PDB file of C-alpha atoms in Angstrom:
ATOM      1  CA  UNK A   1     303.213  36.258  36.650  1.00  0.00           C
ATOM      2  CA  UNK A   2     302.824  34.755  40.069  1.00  0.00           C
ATOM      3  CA  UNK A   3     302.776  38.336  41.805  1.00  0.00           C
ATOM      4  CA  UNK A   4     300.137  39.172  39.194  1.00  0.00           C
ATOM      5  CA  UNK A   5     297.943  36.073  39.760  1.00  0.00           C
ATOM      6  CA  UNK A   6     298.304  36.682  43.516  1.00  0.00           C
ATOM      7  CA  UNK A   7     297.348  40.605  43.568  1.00  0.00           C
ATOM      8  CA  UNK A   8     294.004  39.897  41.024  1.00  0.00           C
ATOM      9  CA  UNK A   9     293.098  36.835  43.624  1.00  0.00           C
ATOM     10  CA  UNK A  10     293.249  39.569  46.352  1.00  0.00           C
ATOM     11  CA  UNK A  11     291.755  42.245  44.382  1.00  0.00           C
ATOM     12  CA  UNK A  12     288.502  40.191  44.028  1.00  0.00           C
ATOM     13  CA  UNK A  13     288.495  38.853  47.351  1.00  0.00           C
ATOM     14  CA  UNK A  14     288.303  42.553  48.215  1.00  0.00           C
ATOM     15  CA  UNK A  15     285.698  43.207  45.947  1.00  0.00           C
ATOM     16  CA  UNK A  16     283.710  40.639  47.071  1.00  0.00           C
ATOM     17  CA  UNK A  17     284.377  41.755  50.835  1.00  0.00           C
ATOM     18  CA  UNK A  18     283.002  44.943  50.186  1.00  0.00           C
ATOM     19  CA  UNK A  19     280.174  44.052  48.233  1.00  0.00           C
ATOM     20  CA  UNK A  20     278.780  41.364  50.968  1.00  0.00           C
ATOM     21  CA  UNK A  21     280.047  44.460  53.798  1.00  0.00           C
ATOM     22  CA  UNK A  22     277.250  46.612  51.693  1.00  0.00           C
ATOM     23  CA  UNK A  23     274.294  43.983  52.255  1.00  0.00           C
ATOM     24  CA  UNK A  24     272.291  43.359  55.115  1.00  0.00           C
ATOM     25  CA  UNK A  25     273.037  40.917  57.209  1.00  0.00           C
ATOM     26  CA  UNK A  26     270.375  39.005  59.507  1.00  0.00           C
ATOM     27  CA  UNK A  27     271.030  36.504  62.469  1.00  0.00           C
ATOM     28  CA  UNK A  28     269.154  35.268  65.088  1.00  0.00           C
ATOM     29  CA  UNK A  29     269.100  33.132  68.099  1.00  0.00           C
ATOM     30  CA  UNK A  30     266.676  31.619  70.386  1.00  0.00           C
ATOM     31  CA  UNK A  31     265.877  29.284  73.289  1.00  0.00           C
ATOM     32  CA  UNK A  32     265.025  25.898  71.275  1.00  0.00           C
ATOM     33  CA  UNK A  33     263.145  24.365  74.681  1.00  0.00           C
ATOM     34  CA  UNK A  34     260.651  27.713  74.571  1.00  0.00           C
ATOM     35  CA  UNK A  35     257.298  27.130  72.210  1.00  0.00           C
ATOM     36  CA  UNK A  36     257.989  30.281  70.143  1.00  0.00           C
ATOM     37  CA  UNK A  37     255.001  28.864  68.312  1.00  0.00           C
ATOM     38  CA  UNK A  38     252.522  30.017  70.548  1.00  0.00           C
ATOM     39  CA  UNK A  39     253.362  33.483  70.373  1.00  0.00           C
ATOM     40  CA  UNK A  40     250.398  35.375  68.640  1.00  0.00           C
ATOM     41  CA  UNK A  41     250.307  38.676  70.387  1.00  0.00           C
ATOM     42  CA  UNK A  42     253.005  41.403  71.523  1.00  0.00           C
ATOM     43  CA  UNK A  43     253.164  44.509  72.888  1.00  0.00           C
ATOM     44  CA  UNK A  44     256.488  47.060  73.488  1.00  0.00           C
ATOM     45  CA  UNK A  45     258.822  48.012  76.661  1.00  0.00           C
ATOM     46  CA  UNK A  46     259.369  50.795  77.386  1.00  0.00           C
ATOM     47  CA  UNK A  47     262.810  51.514  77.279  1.00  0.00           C
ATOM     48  CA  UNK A  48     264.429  54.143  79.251  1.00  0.00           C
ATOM     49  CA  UNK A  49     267.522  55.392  76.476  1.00  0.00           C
ATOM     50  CA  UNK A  50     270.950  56.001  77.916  1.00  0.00           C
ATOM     51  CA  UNK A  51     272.980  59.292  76.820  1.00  0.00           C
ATOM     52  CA  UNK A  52     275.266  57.238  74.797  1.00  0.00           C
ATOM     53  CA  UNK A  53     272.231  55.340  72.986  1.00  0.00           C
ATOM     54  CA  UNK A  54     271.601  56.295  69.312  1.00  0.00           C
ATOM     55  CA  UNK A  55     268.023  56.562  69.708  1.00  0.00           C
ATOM     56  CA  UNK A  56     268.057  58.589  72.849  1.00  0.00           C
ATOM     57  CA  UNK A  57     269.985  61.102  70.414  1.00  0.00           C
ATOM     58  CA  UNK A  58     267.703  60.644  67.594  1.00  0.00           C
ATOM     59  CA  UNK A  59     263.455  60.234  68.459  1.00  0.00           C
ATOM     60  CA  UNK A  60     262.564  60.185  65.030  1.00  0.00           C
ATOM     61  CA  UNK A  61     264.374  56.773  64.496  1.00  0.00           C
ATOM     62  CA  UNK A  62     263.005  55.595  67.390  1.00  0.00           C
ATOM     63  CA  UNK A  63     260.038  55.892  66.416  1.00  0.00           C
ATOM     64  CA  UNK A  64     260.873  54.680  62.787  1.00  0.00           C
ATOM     65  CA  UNK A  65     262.140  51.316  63.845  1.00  0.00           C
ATOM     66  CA  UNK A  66     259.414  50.996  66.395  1.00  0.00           C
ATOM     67  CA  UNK A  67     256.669  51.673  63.465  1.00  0.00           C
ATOM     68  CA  UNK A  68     258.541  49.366  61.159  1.00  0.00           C
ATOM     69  CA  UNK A  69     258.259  46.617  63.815  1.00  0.00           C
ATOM     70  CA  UNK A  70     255.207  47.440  64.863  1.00  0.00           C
ATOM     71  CA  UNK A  71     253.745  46.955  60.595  1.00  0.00           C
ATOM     72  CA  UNK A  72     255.443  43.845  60.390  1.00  0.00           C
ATOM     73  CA  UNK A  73     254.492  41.798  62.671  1.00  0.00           C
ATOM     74  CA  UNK A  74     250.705  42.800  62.370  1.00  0.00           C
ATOM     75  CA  UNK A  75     251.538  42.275  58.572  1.00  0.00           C
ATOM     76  CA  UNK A  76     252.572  38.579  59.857  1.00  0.00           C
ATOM     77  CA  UNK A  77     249.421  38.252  61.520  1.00  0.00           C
ATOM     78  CA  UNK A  78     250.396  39.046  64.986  1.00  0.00           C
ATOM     79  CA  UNK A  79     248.636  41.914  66.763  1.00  0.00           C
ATOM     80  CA  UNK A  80     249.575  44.469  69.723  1.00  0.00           C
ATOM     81  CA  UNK A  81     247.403  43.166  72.428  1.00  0.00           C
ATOM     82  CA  UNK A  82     247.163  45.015  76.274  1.00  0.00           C
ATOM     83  CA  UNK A  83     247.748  41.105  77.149  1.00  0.00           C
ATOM     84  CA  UNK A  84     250.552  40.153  75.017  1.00  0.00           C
ATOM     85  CA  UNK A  85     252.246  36.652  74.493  1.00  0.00           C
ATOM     86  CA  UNK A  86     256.039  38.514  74.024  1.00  0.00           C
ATOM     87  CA  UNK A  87     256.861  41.458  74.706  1.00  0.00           C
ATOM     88  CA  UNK A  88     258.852  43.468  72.468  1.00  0.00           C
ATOM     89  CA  UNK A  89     262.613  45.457  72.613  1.00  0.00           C
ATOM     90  CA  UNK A  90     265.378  46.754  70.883  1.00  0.00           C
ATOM     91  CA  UNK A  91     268.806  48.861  70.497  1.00  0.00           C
ATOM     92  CA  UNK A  92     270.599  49.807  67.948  1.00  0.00           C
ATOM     93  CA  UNK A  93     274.168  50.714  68.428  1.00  0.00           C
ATOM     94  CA  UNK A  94     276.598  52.176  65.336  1.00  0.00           C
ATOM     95  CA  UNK A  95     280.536  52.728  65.068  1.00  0.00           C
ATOM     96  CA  UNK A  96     282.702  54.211  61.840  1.00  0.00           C
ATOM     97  CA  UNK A  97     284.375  51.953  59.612  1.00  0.00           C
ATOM     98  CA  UNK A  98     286.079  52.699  56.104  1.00  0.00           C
ATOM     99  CA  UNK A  99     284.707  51.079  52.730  1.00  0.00           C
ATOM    100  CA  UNK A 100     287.573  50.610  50.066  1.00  0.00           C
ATOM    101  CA  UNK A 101     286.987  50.131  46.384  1.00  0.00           C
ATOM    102  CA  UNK A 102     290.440  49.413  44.528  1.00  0.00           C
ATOM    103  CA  UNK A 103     290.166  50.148  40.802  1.00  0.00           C
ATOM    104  CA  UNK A 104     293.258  49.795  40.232  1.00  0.00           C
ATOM    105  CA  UNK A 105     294.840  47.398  37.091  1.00  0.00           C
ATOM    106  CA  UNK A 106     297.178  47.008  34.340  1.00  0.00           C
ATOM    107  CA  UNK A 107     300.759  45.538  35.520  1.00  0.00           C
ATOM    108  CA  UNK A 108     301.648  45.881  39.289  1.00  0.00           C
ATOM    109  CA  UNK A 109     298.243  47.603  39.271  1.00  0.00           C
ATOM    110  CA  UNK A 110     299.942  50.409  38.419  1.00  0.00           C
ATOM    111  CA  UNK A 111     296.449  52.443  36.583  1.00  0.00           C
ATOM    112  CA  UNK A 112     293.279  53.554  38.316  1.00  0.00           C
ATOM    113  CA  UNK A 113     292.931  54.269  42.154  1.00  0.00           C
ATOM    114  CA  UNK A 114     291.570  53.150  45.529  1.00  0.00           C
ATOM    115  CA  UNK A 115     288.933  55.093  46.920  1.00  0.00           C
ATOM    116  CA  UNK A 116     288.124  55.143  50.541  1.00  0.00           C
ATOM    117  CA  UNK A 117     284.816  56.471  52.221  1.00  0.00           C
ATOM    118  CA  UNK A 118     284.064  56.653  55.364  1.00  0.00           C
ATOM    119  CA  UNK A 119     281.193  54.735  56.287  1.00  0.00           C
ATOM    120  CA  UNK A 120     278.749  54.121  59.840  1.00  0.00           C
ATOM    121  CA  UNK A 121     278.209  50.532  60.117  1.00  0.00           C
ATOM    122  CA  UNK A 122     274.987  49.918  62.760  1.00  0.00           C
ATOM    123  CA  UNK A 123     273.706  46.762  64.014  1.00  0.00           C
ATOM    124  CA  UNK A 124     269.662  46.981  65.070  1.00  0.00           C
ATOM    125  CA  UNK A 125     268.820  44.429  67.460  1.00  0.00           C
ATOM    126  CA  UNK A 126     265.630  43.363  68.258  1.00  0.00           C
ATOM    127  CA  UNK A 127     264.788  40.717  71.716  1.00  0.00           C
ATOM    128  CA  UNK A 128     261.429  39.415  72.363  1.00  0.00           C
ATOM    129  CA  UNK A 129     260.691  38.091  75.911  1.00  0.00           C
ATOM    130  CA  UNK A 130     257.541  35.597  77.117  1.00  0.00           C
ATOM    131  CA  UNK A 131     255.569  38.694  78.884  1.00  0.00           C
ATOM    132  CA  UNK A 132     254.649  35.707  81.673  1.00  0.00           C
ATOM    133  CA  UNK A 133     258.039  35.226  82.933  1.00  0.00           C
ATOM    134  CA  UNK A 134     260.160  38.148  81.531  1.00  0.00           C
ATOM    135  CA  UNK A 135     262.787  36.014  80.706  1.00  0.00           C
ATOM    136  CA  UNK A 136     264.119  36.487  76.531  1.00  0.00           C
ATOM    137  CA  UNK A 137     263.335  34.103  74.203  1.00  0.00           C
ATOM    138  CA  UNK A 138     264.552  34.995  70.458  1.00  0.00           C
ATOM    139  CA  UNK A 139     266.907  37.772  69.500  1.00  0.00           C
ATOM    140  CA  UNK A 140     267.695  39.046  66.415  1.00  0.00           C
ATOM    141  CA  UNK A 141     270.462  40.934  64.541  1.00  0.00           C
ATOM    142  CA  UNK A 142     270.431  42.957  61.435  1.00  0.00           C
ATOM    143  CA  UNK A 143     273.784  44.392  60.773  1.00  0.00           C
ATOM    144  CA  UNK A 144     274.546  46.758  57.348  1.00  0.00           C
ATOM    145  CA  UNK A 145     275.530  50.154  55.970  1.00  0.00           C
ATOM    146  CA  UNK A 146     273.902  53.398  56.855  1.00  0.00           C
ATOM    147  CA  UNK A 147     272.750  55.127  54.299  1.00  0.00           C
ATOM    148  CA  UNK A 148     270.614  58.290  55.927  1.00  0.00           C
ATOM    149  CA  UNK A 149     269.281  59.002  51.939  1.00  0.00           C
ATOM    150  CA  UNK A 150     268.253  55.726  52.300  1.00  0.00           C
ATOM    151  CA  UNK A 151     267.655  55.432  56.141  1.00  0.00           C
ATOM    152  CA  UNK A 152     263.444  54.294  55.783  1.00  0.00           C
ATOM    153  CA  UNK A 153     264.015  51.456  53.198  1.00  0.00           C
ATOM    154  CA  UNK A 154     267.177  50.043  55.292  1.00  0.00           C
ATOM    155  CA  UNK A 155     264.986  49.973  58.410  1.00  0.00           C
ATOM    156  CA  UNK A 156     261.828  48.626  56.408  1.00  0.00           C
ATOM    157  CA  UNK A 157     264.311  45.754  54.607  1.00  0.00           C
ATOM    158  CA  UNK A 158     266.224  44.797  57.855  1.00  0.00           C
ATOM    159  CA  UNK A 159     262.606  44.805  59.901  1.00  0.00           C
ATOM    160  CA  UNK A 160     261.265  43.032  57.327  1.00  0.00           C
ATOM    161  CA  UNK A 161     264.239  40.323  57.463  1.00  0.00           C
ATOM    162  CA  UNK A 162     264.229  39.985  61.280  1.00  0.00           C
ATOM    163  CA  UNK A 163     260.126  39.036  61.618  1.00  0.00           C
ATOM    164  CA  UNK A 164     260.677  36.696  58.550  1.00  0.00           C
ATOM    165  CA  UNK A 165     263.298  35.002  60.186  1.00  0.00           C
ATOM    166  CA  UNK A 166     261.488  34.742  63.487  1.00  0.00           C
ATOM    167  CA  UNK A 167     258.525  33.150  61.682  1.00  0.00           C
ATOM    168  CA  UNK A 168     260.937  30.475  60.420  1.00  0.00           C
ATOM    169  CA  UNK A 169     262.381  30.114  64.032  1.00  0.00           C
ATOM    170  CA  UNK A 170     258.937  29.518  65.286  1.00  0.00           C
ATOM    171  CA  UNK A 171     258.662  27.329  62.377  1.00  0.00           C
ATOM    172  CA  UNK A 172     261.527  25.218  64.094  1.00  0.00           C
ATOM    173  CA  UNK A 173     263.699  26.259  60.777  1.00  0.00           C
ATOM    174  CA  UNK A 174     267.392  28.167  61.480  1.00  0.00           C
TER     175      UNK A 174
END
């Protein structure tokens, strides 16, 4: 009975692994002595991609992430401004993992099966920098699943997560 207790405790820690590995995840970090509160207007780098860069290999999600970020933040009332407060950058970079589902149960979990797919995990990250000085000021990290059925709506959610999160930043809010 204790083997059985100790497989099920496993089995759902699993589960619940997987199902927060699915999810977006959003972090961020910033320099707490800069006033990210007077940052109003932005404009982007330009960015010269390397050959091992995911966007330099795909233009079209360049230019997806940079439109997403682009609608957000003048959806958050900042606008792109030939004299911006911040400039804007980002990478993305990506690397093959495994998701495992076990639906297995019954004694010894001896009914059902474990499937495994093979999944691309990416990570988009997203740096703003004071435009006076050059010098970074907030980052920010959305980290999730890539779905490319779904590869407009992930962008759009995690986008949309990173500029709410740098509003409560310059709110003085983690």
């Amino acid at each position: 009975m204790r083997v059985f207790r100790n497989l099920f405790g496993c089995s759902v820690l699993l589960l619940l692994g997987v199902t927060e590995a699915m999810a977006q995840s959003v972090q961020s970090d910033y320099d707490h002595t800069f006033p990210l509160a007077k940052l109003q207007t932005f404009s982007f780098i330009q960015q010269q991609r390397g050959p091992q860069d995911p966007l330099a290999a795909s233009p079209i999600n360049d230019r997806r992430i940079h439109d997403a970020l682009s609608l957000q933040l003048v959806t958050n009332g900042y606008s792109e401004s030939a004299q911006p407060d911040f400039l804007v950058g980002y990478i993305v970079s990506t690397k093959r993992g495994l998701e495992i589902q076990d639906n297995r149960y019954g004694w010894f979990q001896r009914r059902g099966n474990v499937d495994v797919e093979q999944v691309t995990e990416g990570t988009l990250i997203v740096v703003f920098l004071d435009a006076k000085t050059q010098q970074e000021v907030w980052r920010g990290y959305a980290t999730g699943t890539i779905n490319p059925k779904n590869l407009n709506n992930d962008v759009n959610k995690a986008v949309t997560k990173l500029v709410q999160k740098f509003k409560k930043n310059q709110a003085g809010k983690n």
